[in-house]
């Protein structure tokens, strides 16, 4: 009976933590007290009532604005800075107990003899992780002119490749944490703009979507080979985000940088120490004439170009 009473108390505490605010419920279209559990709520719940209660409660809970650059939805997923930099808390199940030294000494080993152990092969010394090389190449992938009554995919193509140190046999993905960061700014005219007045959008530095450990290769944007890791990116306005009829891109600037460190193991975080590359900048400008909105105007492009770095990993 005590076990049942304890479980009911845990479940009651879990329901209290899962219940969202009325404002949150309205925002997500669910009734108060019946919304989905957020990662923050799950973590707090896990540390408060344990994994078992979390599992039970999870089972019970069940227009014409500016276009957003970097990549078209469906071609790659973009994660926010919070999602890509959060560390998972350690909360083992309550029933998991450490075995005391005396109990360990009396347990039977694989050989069937109590109080003895089987000596395995001695582990080889880990390979020294040397300094890798980072190579970046890029080009413009878009039209030379822009028109208001048309559809243009204005963007860039780029590849950032981290190659392991010469002579190493450890896979690059097992040796290094390698990730891409991005910030951008644009001014564009939307179909509902008053007097063709452009709207300005700017975003701060964030970890750039999938371009980070554990190097997901499912969508083809990352190549994870034994000797290298490559990020194949298409920043800008393309696919479903292209500048379609009624939109005009007056200005677009996007900056990239890369960070590398010896692999720390476990869940990826942005923890120091790490090496940081120089910033690479792409820029697009195209002047719109409100007095002649149907005119075709040249697109002036500055591409980040190509670059190679000899990475110096910090100790």
Coordinates of C-alpha atoms in Angstrom, one line a residue:
X1 CA 0.0 0.0 0.0
X2 CA 2.9 2.4 0.7
X3 CA 4.2 1.9 -2.8
X4 CA 0.8 2.7 -4.3
X5 CA 0.3 5.7 -2.1
X6 CA 3.8 7.0 -3.0
X7 CA 3.1 6.6 -6.7
X8 CA -0.2 8.4 -6.4
X9 CA 1.5 11.3 -4.7
X10 CA 4.2 11.4 -7.5
X11 CA 1.5 11.4 -10.2
X12 CA -0.4 14.2 -8.5
X13 CA 2.8 16.3 -8.3
X14 CA 3.5 15.4 -12.0
X15 CA 0.0 16.6 -13.0
X16 CA 0.6 19.8 -11.2
X17 CA 3.9 20.4 -13.0
X18 CA 2.5 19.5 -16.4
X19 CA -0.5 21.8 -16.2
X20 CA 0.2 24.9 -18.5
X21 CA -0.9 28.4 -17.9
X22 CA -4.1 29.7 -19.5
X23 CA -2.1 32.0 -21.8
X24 CA 0.1 29.1 -22.9
X25 CA -3.0 27.0 -23.5
X26 CA -4.6 29.6 -25.6
X27 CA -1.4 30.1 -27.6
X28 CA -1.2 26.4 -28.5
X29 CA -4.9 25.8 -29.0
X30 CA -5.4 23.5 -26.0
X31 CA -7.5 23.6 -22.9
X32 CA -5.8 24.7 -19.6
X33 CA -4.5 21.7 -17.7
X34 CA -4.4 19.5 -20.8
X35 CA -1.4 20.9 -22.8
X36 CA 1.7 19.0 -24.0
X37 CA 4.7 18.9 -21.7
X38 CA 7.6 21.2 -22.6
X39 CA 11.2 20.1 -22.2
X40 CA 11.6 22.5 -19.2
X41 CA 8.6 21.0 -17.5
X42 CA 9.7 17.5 -18.2
X43 CA 13.2 18.2 -16.7
X44 CA 11.7 19.8 -13.6
X45 CA 9.2 16.9 -13.3
X46 CA 11.9 14.3 -13.7
X47 CA 14.0 15.8 -10.9
X48 CA 11.0 16.2 -8.6
X49 CA 9.1 12.8 -8.9
X50 CA 11.5 10.5 -10.8
X51 CA 11.5 8.9 -14.2
X52 CA 8.6 6.5 -13.6
X53 CA 6.1 9.3 -12.9
X54 CA 7.4 11.2 -15.9
X55 CA 6.8 8.2 -18.2
X56 CA 3.2 7.7 -16.9
X57 CA 2.4 11.4 -17.3
X58 CA 3.8 11.7 -20.8
X59 CA 1.6 8.8 -21.8
X60 CA -1.4 10.6 -20.5
X61 CA -0.7 14.0 -22.0
X62 CA -0.8 13.6 -25.1
X63 CA 0.5 35.2 -44.8
X64 CA 2.1 38.1 -46.6
X65 CA 4.9 38.9 -44.1
X66 CA 8.7 39.0 -44.8
X67 CA 10.2 35.7 -45.8
X68 CA 12.8 34.1 -43.5
X69 CA 16.2 33.3 -45.1
X70 CA 18.9 30.6 -44.6
X71 CA 17.1 27.6 -46.0
X72 CA 13.8 26.4 -47.4
X73 CA 11.6 24.3 -45.0
X74 CA 11.6 20.7 -46.1
X75 CA 15.2 20.8 -47.4
X76 CA 16.8 20.9 -43.9
X77 CA 15.6 21.5 -40.4
X78 CA 16.8 24.6 -38.4
X79 CA 17.1 24.4 -34.6
X80 CA 17.1 27.3 -32.2
X81 CA 20.1 28.2 -30.1
X82 CA 18.3 26.9 -27.0
X83 CA 17.5 23.6 -28.5
X84 CA 21.0 23.0 -29.7
X85 CA 22.9 24.1 -26.6
X86 CA 20.9 22.6 -23.7
X87 CA 22.5 20.0 -21.5
X88 CA 20.5 17.1 -20.1
X89 CA 20.3 16.8 -16.4
X90 CA 21.3 13.5 -14.7
X91 CA 18.4 11.9 -12.8
X92 CA 18.7 8.1 -12.5
X93 CA 15.6 6.0 -11.4
X94 CA 15.1 5.8 -7.7
X95 CA 15.2 2.0 -7.7
X96 CA 18.7 2.1 -9.2
X97 CA 21.1 1.5 -6.2
X98 CA 24.9 1.4 -6.2
X99 CA 26.3 -2.0 -5.3
X100 CA 28.6 -1.8 -2.2
X101 CA 32.2 -3.1 -2.4
X102 CA 31.4 -6.0 -0.1
X103 CA 28.5 -7.2 -2.2
X104 CA 30.6 -6.8 -5.4
X105 CA 33.3 -9.0 -3.8
X106 CA 30.8 -11.8 -3.2
X107 CA 29.1 -11.8 -6.6
X108 CA 29.9 -14.6 -9.0
X109 CA 31.9 -13.6 -12.0
X110 CA 31.6 -14.9 -15.6
X111 CA 33.9 -17.8 -14.6
X112 CA 31.4 -18.8 -11.9
X113 CA 33.9 -18.3 -9.0
X114 CA 32.6 -15.9 -6.3
X115 CA 34.9 -13.2 -5.2
X116 CA 37.1 -13.3 -8.2
X117 CA 37.2 -11.3 -11.4
X118 CA 38.1 -11.9 -15.1
X119 CA 41.0 -9.9 -16.2
X120 CA 40.3 -8.5 -19.7
X121 CA 42.8 -7.3 -22.3
X122 CA 44.7 -4.2 -21.5
X123 CA 43.3 -1.2 -23.2
X124 CA 45.5 0.5 -25.8
X125 CA 46.6 4.1 -25.2
X126 CA 44.1 6.5 -26.9
X127 CA 45.4 8.2 -30.0
X128 CA 46.6 11.8 -29.7
X129 CA 44.1 14.2 -31.4
X130 CA 46.0 16.5 -33.7
X131 CA 45.0 19.9 -35.2
X132 CA 42.6 19.6 -38.1
X133 CA 42.2 21.7 -41.2
X134 CA 39.1 23.7 -42.1
X135 CA 38.3 24.5 -45.7
X136 CA 35.5 26.8 -46.9
X137 CA 34.3 27.3 -50.4
X138 CA 31.3 29.3 -51.6
X139 CA 29.5 30.8 -54.6
X140 CA 26.5 32.9 -55.5
X141 CA 23.5 30.8 -56.8
X142 CA 20.9 33.2 -58.1
X143 CA 19.8 35.6 -61.0
X144 CA 21.7 38.7 -62.0
X145 CA 18.5 40.9 -62.0
X146 CA 15.4 41.2 -59.8
X147 CA 11.8 42.1 -60.7
X148 CA 8.8 42.6 -58.5
X149 CA 6.5 40.5 -60.7
X150 CA 8.5 37.3 -60.7
X151 CA 10.0 34.5 -58.7
X152 CA 13.7 34.6 -57.9
X153 CA 15.8 32.2 -55.8
X154 CA 18.4 34.6 -54.4
X155 CA 21.0 32.8 -52.3
X156 CA 24.4 31.1 -52.0
X157 CA 26.0 27.6 -52.0
X158 CA 28.8 26.8 -49.6
X159 CA 30.7 23.9 -48.1
X160 CA 32.7 23.9 -44.9
X161 CA 34.9 20.8 -44.5
X162 CA 36.9 19.8 -41.4
X163 CA 39.6 17.3 -42.1
X164 CA 41.3 15.4 -39.3
X165 CA 45.1 15.7 -38.7
X166 CA 47.4 13.8 -41.0
X167 CA 48.3 10.3 -39.7
X168 CA 45.3 10.0 -37.4
X169 CA 43.1 6.9 -37.6
X170 CA 40.3 8.1 -35.2
X171 CA 37.2 9.1 -37.1
X172 CA 36.9 12.9 -37.4
X173 CA 33.4 12.7 -35.8
X174 CA 34.9 10.9 -32.8
X175 CA 37.8 13.3 -32.5
X176 CA 36.2 16.7 -32.8
X177 CA 33.2 18.7 -32.0
X178 CA 32.5 20.9 -35.0
X179 CA 29.7 23.4 -35.4
X180 CA 28.5 26.3 -37.5
X181 CA 27.1 29.6 -36.2
X182 CA 25.2 32.2 -38.2
X183 CA 23.7 35.7 -38.0
X184 CA 21.9 37.6 -40.7
X185 CA 20.1 40.9 -41.6
X186 CA 17.8 41.8 -44.5
X187 CA 15.5 44.5 -45.7
X188 CA 12.7 43.5 -48.0
X189 CA 9.4 44.8 -49.4
X190 CA 6.3 42.7 -48.8
X191 CA 3.1 42.8 -50.9
X192 CA 1.3 44.6 -48.1
X193 CA 4.0 47.3 -47.6
X194 CA 2.7 50.9 -47.4
X195 CA 4.3 53.0 -50.2
X196 CA 6.8 50.2 -50.9
X197 CA 8.4 50.8 -47.5
X198 CA 10.9 48.0 -46.7
X199 CA 10.9 46.1 -43.4
X200 CA 14.2 45.4 -41.6
X201 CA 14.9 42.1 -39.9
X202 CA 18.0 41.1 -37.9
X203 CA 19.0 38.1 -35.9
X204 CA 21.8 37.5 -33.5
X205 CA 24.4 34.8 -33.6
X206 CA 23.0 31.3 -33.1
X207 CA 24.1 27.7 -33.7
X208 CA 23.0 27.0 -37.2
X209 CA 20.4 24.3 -37.3
X210 CA 21.6 20.8 -38.1
X211 CA 25.3 21.8 -38.6
X212 CA 26.5 20.5 -35.3
X213 CA 27.1 17.2 -33.5
X214 CA 25.9 14.4 -33.8
X215 CA 26.2 15.2 -37.5
X216 CA 22.9 13.9 -38.9
X217 CA 23.4 12.8 -42.5
X218 CA 19.8 11.8 -43.3
X219 CA 18.9 14.9 -45.4
X220 CA 22.2 15.1 -47.3
X221 CA 23.4 18.4 -45.8
X222 CA 26.2 16.8 -43.8
X223 CA 28.8 14.3 -45.0
X224 CA 30.3 12.3 -42.2
X225 CA 33.3 10.4 -43.5
X226 CA 36.2 8.8 -41.6
X227 CA 38.6 11.5 -42.4
X228 CA 36.3 14.6 -42.6
X229 CA 33.0 16.3 -41.8
X230 CA 31.4 18.5 -44.4
X231 CA 28.6 21.0 -44.0
X232 CA 26.8 21.6 -47.3
X233 CA 24.7 24.7 -46.9
X234 CA 22.4 26.9 -49.1
X235 CA 21.9 30.2 -47.2
X236 CA 19.5 32.7 -48.6
X237 CA 16.0 32.8 -50.2
X238 CA 15.2 29.6 -52.1
X239 CA 12.6 26.9 -52.4
X240 CA 9.4 27.9 -50.6
X241 CA 11.2 31.0 -49.2
X242 CA 12.2 32.4 -52.6
X243 CA 11.3 36.0 -53.5
X244 CA 8.0 35.5 -55.2
X245 CA 5.5 37.8 -56.9
X246 CA 5.2 41.1 -54.9
X247 CA 8.3 40.6 -52.8
X248 CA 11.5 42.6 -53.3
X249 CA 14.9 41.9 -51.6
X250 CA 16.6 45.3 -51.1
X251 CA 19.4 44.1 -48.9
X252 CA 20.6 40.8 -47.4
X253 CA 23.8 40.1 -45.4
X254 CA 24.6 36.7 -43.8
X255 CA 27.7 35.9 -41.7
X256 CA 29.1 32.5 -40.8
X257 CA 31.8 31.3 -38.4
X258 CA 32.8 27.8 -37.2
X259 CA 34.0 26.4 -33.9
X260 CA 36.1 23.3 -33.3
X261 CA 37.3 21.6 -30.1
X262 CA 38.5 18.2 -29.1
X263 CA 35.5 16.0 -28.5
X264 CA 34.2 16.3 -24.9
X265 CA 31.8 13.4 -25.2
X266 CA 28.2 13.2 -24.1
X267 CA 25.5 15.7 -25.2
X268 CA 26.7 18.5 -27.4
X269 CA 27.1 22.0 -25.8
X270 CA 28.8 25.2 -26.6
X271 CA 31.2 24.8 -23.7
X272 CA 34.7 26.2 -24.0
X273 CA 37.5 25.7 -24.8
X274 CA 37.2 25.9 -28.6
X275 CA 38.9 27.4 -31.7
X276 CA 36.8 30.0 -33.7
X277 CA 37.3 30.8 -37.4
X278 CA 37.1 34.3 -38.9
X279 CA 33.7 35.5 -40.0
X280 CA 32.7 34.9 -43.7
X281 CA 30.2 37.3 -45.1
X282 CA 27.8 37.1 -48.1
X283 CA 25.9 40.3 -49.2
X284 CA 23.2 41.1 -51.7
X285 CA 21.9 44.6 -52.7
X286 CA 19.2 45.6 -55.2
X287 CA 17.8 49.1 -55.3
X288 CA 14.0 49.4 -55.7
X289 CA 12.5 52.4 -57.5
X290 CA 9.0 53.3 -56.0
X291 CA 8.4 55.6 -59.0
X292 CA 8.9 52.7 -61.4
X293 CA 8.0 49.5 -59.5
X294 CA 7.8 47.4 -62.7
X295 CA 11.4 48.0 -63.6
X296 CA 14.0 45.2 -63.7
X297 CA 17.0 46.1 -61.5
X298 CA 20.5 44.5 -61.3
X299 CA 21.4 42.4 -58.2
X300 CA 24.8 43.4 -56.7
X301 CA 26.5 40.4 -55.0
X302 CA 29.5 40.1 -52.7
X303 CA 30.4 36.5 -52.0
X304 CA 32.4 35.3 -49.0
X305 CA 34.7 33.4 -51.3
X306 CA 37.1 30.6 -50.3
X307 CA 39.3 30.2 -47.3
X308 CA 41.5 27.6 -45.5
X309 CA 42.4 27.6 -41.8
X310 CA 45.0 25.5 -40.0
X311 CA 43.0 25.0 -36.8
X312 CA 44.9 25.5 -33.5
X313 CA 43.0 23.6 -30.9
X314 CA 43.2 25.0 -27.3
X315 CA 44.4 22.7 -24.5

